[in-house]
Tab-separated table of C-alpha atoms in Angstrom:
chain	number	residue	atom	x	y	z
A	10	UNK	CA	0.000	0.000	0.000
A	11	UNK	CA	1.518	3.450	-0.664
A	12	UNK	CA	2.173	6.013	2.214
A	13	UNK	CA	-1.223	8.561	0.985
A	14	UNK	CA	-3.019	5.047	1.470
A	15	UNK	CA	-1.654	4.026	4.983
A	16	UNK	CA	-1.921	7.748	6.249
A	17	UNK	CA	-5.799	7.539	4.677
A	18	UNK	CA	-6.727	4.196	6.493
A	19	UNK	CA	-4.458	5.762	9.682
A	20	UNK	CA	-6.972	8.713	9.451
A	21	UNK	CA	-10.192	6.831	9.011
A	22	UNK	CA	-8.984	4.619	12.028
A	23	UNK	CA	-8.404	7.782	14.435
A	24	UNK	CA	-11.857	9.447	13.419
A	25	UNK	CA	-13.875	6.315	13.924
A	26	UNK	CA	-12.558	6.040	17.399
A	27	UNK	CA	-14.584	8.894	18.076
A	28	UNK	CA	-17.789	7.785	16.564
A	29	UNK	CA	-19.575	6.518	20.096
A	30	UNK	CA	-19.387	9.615	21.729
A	31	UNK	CA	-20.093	11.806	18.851
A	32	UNK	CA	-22.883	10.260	18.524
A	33	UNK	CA	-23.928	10.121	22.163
A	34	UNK	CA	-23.467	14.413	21.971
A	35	UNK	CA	-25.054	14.872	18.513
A	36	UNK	CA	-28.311	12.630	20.032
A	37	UNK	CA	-28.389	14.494	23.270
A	38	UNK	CA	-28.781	17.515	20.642
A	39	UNK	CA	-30.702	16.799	18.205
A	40	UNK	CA	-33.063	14.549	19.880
A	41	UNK	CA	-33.163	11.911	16.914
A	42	UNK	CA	-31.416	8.182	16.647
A	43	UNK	CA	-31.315	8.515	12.541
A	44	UNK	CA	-30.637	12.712	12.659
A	45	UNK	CA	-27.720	12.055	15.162
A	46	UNK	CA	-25.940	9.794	12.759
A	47	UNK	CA	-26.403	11.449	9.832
A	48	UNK	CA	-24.795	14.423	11.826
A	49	UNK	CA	-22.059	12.359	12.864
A	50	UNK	CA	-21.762	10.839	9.589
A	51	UNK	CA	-21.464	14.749	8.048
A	52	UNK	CA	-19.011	15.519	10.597
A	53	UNK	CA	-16.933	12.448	9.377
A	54	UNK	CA	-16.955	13.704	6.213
A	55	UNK	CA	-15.914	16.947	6.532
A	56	UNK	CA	-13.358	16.371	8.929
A	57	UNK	CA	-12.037	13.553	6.506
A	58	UNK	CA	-12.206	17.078	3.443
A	59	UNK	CA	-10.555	19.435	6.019
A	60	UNK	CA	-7.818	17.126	7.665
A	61	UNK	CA	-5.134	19.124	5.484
A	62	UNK	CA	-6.348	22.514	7.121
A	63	UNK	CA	-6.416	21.067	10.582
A	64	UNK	CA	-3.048	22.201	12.377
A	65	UNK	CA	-3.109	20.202	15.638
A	66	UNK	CA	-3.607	23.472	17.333
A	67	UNK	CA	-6.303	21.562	19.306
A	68	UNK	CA	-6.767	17.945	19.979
A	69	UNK	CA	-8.529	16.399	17.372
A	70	UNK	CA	-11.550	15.436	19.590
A	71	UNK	CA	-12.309	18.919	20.151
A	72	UNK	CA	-12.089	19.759	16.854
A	73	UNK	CA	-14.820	16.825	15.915
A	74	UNK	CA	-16.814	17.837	18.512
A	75	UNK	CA	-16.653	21.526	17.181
A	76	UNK	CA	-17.583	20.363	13.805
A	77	UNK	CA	-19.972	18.128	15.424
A	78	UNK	CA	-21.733	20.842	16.972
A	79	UNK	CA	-21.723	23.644	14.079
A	80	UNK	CA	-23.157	20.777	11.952
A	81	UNK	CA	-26.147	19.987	14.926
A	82	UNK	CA	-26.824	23.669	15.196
A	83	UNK	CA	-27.527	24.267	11.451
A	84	UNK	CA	-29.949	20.974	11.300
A	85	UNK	CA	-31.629	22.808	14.590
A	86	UNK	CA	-32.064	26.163	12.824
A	87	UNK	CA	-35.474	24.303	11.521
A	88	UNK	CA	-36.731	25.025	15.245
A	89	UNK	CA	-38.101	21.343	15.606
A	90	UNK	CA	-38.208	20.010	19.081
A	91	UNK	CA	-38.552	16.373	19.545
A	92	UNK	CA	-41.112	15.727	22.311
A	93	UNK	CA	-42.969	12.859	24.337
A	94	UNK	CA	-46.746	12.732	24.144
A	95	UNK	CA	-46.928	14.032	27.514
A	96	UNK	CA	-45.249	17.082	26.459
A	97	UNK	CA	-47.527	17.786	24.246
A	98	UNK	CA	-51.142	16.405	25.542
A	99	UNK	CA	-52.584	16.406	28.581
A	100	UNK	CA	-53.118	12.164	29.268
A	101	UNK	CA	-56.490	10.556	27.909
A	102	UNK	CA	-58.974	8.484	29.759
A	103	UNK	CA	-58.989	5.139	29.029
A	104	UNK	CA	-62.964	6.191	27.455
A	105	UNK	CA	-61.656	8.056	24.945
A	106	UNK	CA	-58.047	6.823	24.375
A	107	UNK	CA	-57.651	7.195	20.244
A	108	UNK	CA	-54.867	6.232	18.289
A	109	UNK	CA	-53.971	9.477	16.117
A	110	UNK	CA	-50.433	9.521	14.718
A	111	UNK	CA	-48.391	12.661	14.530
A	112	UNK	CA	-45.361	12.817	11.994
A	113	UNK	CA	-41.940	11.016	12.708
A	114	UNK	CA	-40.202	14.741	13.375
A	115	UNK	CA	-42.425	15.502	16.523
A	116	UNK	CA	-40.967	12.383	18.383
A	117	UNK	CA	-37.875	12.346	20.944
A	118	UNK	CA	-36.762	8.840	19.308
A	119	UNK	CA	-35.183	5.944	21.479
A	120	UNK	CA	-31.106	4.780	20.815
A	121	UNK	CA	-29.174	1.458	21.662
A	122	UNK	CA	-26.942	2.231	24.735
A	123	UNK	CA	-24.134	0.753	22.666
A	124	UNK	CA	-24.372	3.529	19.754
A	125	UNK	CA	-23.321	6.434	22.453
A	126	UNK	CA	-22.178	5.442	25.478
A	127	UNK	CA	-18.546	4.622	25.044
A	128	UNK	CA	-16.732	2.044	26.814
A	129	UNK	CA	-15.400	3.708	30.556
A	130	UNK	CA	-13.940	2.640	33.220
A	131	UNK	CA	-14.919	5.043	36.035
A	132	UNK	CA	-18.620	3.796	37.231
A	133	UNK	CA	-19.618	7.114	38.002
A	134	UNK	CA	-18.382	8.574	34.936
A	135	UNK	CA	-20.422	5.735	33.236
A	136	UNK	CA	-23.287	6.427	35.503
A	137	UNK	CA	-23.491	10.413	34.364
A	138	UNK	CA	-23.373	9.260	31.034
A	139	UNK	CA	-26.857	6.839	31.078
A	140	UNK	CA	-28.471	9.972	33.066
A	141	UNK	CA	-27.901	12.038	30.257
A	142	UNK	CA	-29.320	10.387	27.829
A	143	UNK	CA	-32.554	8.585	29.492
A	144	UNK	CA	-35.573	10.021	27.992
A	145	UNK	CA	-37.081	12.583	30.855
A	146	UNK	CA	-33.408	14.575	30.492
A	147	UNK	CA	-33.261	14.163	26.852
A	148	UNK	CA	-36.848	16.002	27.055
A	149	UNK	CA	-35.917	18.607	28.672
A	150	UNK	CA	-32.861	19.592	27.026
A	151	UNK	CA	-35.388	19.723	23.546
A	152	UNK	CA	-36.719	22.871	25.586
A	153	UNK	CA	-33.525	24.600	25.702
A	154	UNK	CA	-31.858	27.018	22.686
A	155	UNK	CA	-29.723	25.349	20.419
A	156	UNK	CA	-26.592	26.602	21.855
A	157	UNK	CA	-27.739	26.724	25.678
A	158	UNK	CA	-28.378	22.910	24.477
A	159	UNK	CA	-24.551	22.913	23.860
A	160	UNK	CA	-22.882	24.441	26.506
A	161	UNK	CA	-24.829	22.470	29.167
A	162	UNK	CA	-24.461	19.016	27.523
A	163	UNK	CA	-20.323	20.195	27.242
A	164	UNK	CA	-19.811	21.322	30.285
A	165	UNK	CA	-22.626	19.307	32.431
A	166	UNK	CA	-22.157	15.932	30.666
A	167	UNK	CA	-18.583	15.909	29.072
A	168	UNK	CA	-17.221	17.831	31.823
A	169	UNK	CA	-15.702	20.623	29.247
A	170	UNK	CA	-13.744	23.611	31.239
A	171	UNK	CA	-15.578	26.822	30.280
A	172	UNK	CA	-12.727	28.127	28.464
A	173	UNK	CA	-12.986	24.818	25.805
A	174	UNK	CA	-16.820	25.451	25.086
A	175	UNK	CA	-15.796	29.310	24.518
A	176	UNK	CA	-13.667	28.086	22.108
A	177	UNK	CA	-15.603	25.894	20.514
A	178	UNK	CA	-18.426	27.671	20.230
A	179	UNK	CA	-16.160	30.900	19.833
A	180	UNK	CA	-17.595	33.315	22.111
A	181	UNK	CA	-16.495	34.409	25.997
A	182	UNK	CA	-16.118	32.425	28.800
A	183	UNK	CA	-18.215	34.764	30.484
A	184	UNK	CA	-21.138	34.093	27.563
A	185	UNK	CA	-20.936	30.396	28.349
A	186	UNK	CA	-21.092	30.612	32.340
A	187	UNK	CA	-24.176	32.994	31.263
A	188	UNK	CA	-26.025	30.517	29.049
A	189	UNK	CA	-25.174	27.696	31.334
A	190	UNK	CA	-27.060	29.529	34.087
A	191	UNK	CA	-30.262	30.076	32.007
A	192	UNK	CA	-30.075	25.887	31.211
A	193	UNK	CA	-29.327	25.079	34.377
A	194	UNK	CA	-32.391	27.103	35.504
A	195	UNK	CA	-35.108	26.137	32.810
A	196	UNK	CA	-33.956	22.371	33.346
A	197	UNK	CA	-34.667	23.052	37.128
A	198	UNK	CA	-38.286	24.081	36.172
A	199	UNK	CA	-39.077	20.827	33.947
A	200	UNK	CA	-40.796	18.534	35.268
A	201	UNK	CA	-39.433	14.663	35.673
A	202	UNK	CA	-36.277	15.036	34.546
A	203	UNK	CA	-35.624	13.208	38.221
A	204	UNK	CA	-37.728	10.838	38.123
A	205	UNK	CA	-35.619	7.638	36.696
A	206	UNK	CA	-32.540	8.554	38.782
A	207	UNK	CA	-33.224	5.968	41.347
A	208	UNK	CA	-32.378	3.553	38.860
A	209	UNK	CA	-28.956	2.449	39.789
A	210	UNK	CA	-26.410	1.291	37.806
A	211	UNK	CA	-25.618	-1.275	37.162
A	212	UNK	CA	-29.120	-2.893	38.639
A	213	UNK	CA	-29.112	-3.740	41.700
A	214	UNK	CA	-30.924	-7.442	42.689
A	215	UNK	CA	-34.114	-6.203	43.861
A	216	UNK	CA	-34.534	-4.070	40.358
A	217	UNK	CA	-33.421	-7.118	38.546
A	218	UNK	CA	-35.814	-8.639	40.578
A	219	UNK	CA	-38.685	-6.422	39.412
A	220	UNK	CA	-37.842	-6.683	35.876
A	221	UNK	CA	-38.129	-10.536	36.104
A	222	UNK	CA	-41.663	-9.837	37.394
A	223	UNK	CA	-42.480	-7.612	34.739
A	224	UNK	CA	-41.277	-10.301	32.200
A	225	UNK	CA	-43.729	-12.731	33.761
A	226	UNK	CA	-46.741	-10.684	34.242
A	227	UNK	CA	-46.565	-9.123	30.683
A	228	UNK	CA	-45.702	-12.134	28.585
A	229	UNK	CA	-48.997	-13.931	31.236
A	230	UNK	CA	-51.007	-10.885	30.378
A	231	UNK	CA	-51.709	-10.736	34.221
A	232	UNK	CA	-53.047	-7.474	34.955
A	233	UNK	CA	-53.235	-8.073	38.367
A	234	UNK	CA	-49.619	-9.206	38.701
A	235	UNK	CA	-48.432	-6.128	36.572
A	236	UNK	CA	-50.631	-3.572	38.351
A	237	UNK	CA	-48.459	-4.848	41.564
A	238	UNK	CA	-45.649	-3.562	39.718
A	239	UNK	CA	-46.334	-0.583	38.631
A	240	UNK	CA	-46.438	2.578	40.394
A	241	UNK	CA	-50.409	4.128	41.002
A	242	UNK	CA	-49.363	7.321	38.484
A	243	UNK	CA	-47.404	5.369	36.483
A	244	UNK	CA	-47.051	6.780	32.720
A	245	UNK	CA	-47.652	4.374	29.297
A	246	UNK	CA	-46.913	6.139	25.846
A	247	UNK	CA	-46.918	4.747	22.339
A	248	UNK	CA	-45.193	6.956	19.978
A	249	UNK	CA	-46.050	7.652	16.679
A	250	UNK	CA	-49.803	7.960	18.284
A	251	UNK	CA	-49.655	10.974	20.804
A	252	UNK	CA	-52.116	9.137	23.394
A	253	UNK	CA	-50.960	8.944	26.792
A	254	UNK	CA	-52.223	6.963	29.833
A	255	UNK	CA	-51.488	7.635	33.309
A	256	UNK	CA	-52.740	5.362	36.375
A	257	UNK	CA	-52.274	1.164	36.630
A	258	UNK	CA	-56.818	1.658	35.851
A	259	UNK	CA	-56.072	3.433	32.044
A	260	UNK	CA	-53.048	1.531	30.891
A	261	UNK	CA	-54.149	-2.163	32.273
A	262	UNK	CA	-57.548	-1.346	30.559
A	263	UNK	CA	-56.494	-0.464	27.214
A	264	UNK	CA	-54.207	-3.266	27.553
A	265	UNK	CA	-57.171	-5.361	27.789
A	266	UNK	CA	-58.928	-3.607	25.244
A	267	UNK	CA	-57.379	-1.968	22.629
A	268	UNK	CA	-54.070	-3.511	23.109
A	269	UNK	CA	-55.847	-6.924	23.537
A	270	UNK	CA	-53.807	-8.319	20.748
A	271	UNK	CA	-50.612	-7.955	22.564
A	272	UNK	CA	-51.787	-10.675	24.911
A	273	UNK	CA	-48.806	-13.689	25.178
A	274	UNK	CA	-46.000	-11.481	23.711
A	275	UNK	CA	-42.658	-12.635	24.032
A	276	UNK	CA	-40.037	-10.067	25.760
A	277	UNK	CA	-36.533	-9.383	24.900
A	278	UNK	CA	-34.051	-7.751	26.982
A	279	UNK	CA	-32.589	-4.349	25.009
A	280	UNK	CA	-30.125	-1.495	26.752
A	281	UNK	CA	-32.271	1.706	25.510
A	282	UNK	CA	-31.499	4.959	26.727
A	283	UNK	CA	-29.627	4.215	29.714
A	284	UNK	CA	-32.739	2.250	31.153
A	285	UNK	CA	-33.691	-1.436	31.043
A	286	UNK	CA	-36.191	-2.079	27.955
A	287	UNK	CA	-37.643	-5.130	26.103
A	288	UNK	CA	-37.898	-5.566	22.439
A	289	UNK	CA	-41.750	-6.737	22.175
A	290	UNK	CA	-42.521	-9.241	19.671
A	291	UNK	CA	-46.408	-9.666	19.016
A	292	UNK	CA	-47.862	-13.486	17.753
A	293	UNK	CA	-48.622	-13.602	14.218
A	294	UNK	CA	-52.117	-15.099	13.875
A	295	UNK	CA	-51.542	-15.772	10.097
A	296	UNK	CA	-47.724	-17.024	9.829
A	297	UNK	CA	-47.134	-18.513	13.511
A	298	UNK	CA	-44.599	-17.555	15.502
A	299	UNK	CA	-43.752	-13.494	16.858
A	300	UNK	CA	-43.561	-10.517	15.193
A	301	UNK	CA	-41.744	-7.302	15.916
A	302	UNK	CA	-44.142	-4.607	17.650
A	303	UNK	CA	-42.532	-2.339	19.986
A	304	UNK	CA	-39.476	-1.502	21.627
A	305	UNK	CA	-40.078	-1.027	25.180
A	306	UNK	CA	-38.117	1.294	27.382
A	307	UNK	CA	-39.223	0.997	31.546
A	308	UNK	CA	-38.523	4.287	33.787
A	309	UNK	CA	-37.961	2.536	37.836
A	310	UNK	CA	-38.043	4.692	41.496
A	311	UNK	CA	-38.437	3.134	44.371
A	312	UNK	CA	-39.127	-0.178	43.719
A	313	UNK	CA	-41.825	0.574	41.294
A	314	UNK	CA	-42.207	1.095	37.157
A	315	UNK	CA	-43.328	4.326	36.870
A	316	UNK	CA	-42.907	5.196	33.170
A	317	UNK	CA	-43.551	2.476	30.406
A	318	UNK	CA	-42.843	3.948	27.117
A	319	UNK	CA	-43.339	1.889	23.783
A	320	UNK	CA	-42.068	2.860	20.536
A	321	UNK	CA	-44.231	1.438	17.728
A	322	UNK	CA	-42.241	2.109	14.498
A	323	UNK	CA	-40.807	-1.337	14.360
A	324	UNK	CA	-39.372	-0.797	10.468
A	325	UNK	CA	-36.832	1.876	11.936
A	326	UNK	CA	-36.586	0.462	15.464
A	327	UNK	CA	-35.697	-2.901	15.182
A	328	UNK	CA	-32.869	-3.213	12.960
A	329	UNK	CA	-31.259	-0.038	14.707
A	330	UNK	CA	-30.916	-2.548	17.793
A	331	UNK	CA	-29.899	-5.594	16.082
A	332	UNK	CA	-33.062	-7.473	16.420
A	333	UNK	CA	-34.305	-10.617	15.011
A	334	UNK	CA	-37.098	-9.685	11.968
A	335	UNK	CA	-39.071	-12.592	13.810
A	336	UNK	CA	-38.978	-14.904	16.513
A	337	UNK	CA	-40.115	-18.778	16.299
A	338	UNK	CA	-43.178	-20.301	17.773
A	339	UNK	CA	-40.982	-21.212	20.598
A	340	UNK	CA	-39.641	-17.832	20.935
A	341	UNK	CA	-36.227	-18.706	19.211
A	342	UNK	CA	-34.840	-16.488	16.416
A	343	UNK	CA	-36.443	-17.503	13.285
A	344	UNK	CA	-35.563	-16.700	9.521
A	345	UNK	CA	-33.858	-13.407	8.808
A	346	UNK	CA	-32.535	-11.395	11.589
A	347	UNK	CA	-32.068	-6.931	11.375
A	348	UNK	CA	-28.566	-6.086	10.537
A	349	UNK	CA	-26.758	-3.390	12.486
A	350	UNK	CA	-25.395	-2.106	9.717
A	351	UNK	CA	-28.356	-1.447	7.881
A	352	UNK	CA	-28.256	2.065	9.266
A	353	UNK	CA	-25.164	3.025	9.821
C-alpha cells in the first residue's frame, strides 16, 4: 500500500474512534437516533475534506466535537423540538383513548446504549453518562436554545472547562457561564427530569428482581400481577400515536382492550437509553410464531415502574438494535434477523 493510502486508512482509524461519543453528543442535541448519525456521519466527512487545514492546534476530539456541533446547530435552525406525548397532551382516559399519529419529526426517538455510550472505566463517569441520555433529560434539554443545548451538555455531561466550550463555540467564557445559568435554571423548572434517577447502575438485585416480574406478568397478560408492579401514576406512551395513559386503571384497561392483541407477547431484553427495555414481539395469527411490535423502554423509582414507554415504528426500530425480523413459535430467532449495519 503506498504512504497517501496508509496515512488515509491511519486517518479513518483515528476518526472512527470517536464515533460513540459523537454520537452520544449529537443525540443528546438533536433529539433523533437517525438525525444524530447522519450528523455524525457529516461531521466524518468533513473532517475527513478538512484534515489538510487542521493544524493540531487543538486535539482532534475537540475539533470533531466543534464540527460536530456547528453541523447539529444548522440541522436545529429548523426550530423542531422532539417531544414525548406528555409534552404535548394532557393524558387521555382510558374512554376516549384514540390512536392518532403525529409525523416522525415531533418524536424524541429511542437509541441502543451501545451507539453512544462509550466504553469507561470510572462507574460514576459511566453512571453520568446513562443519566444524560434517558428520555425525561433528553426532554428537557429539547426545551432549551440550540446553543444553551450545547454548553450544558459540554460542560454538564462531558465535563468541558468553560474556556474549551468558549472556544468551541467561539464566544467568551463569560457568555458560556451565562447561558449555562439560564439551562441550568429552565432544566430546574421541567418537570421529571428526576424521576428515573433511582435507577442504579448497574441494577441492583431487587430491580433485577422487578424486571423478572415484569417479564412474567406481561408475557402472562396478568393485569393483576403487573398492576403490583407498577407505580399508582405510572405513565404508558406509544409513539407515533400521541395518546398517553397515566394510572395502573387506564393503561391495564387499554391493555385489555385496545391492546388486547398484545396478549402472550414474548419479551426481549434491550439497553435503551440508559434504562432497562424489552424488544416486544407480538404473535402472528396468520404465519405462527412473533412478530416485531414495539421496543419497550421501563422508567424505575423506588421499587416501582413508573414510566412504560413503547415505541411502535418497528421498520426503523428494530434493525437499529440488532433485532431478530421474527422470533419462532418457541420464541427462538427464526428466519432473517435486522442487521446493524443497515443504518449506519
Amino acid at each position: 500500500m503506498s504512504s497517501d493510502g496508509t496515512a488515509t486508512t491511519d486517518l479513518d482509524v483515528r476518526l472512527e474512534k470517536h464515533r460513540v461519543e459523537l454520537t452520544g453528543y449529537c443525540y443528546r442535541m438533536l433529539g433523533s437516533s437517525f438525525e444524530a448519525e447522519d450528523a455524525v456521519q457529516d461531521t466524518m466527512v468533513r473532517a475527513w475534506r478538512s484534515y489538510d487545514k487542521f493544524e493540531g492546534r487543538s486535539s482532534m476530539r475537540s475539533w470533531l466535537y466543534r464540527i460536530a456541533t456547528n453541523v447539529c446547530l444548522d440541522m436545529l435552525n429548523a426550530g423542531n423540538k422532539r417531544a414525548r406525548p406528555m409534552d404535548l397532551t394532557a393524558p387521555s382516559p382510558l374512554a376516549q383513548a384514540a390512536l392518532t399519529p403525529r409525523a416522525d419529526n415531533t418524536w424524541l426517538e429511542p437509541m441502543p446504549d451501545a451507539r453512544v455510550l462509550p466504553t469507561v472505566s470510572d462507574p460514576a463517569e459511566a453512571a453520568v453518562a446513562k443519566e444524560s441520555v434517558r428520555l425525561a433529560f433528553m426532554a428537557a434539554l429539547q426545551q432549551l436554545p440550540p446553543k444553551q443545548r450545547a454548553v450544558l451538555i459540554l460542560r454538564e455531561v462531558l465535563a468541558w472547562k468553560a474556556s474549551e466550550v468558549a472556544e468551541l463555540l467561539g464566544t467568551s467564557v463569560a457568555s458560556v457561564n451565562s447561558a449555562l445559568q439560564r439551562a441550568r435554571a429552565t432544566l430546574a423548572e421541567s418537570d421529571g427530569t428526576g424521576a428515573e434517577a433511582a435507577t442504579s447502575d448497574p441494577l441492583d438485585e431487587e430491580q433485577q428482581k422487578l424486571l423478572e416480574r415484569y417479564v412474567a406478568a406481561f408475557e402472562g397478560y396478568d393485569m393483576t400481577a403487573l398492576t403490583a408492579l407498577l407505580h399508582e401514576d405510572a405513565i404508558m406512551t406509544m409513539p407515533p400515536f400521541d395518546l398517553w395513559l397515566r394510572g395502573t386503571d387506564d393503561i391495564t384497561g387499554f391493555m385489555t382492550t385496545l391492546g388486547a392483541a398484545c396478549s402472550g407477547s414474548r419479551l426481549v431484553p434491550v439497553e435503551v437509553n440508559g434504562l432497562p427495555g424489552f424488544a416486544q414481539y407480538k404473535p402472528d395469527p396468520e404465519a405462527g410464531g412473533y412478530t416485531p411490535w414495539a421496543v419497550q423502554a421501563l422508567e424505575i423509582s423506588k421499587g416501582r415502574i413508573t414510566g412504560f414507554h413503547c415505541f411502535l415504528d418497528t421498520a426503523r426500530w428494530f434493525p437499529l438494535f440488532g433485532l431478530p425480523l421474527r422470533l419462532d413459535e418457541a420464541g427462538g430467532i427464526d428466519g432473517v434477523e435486522a442487521e446493524a449495519d443497515q443504518v449506519q
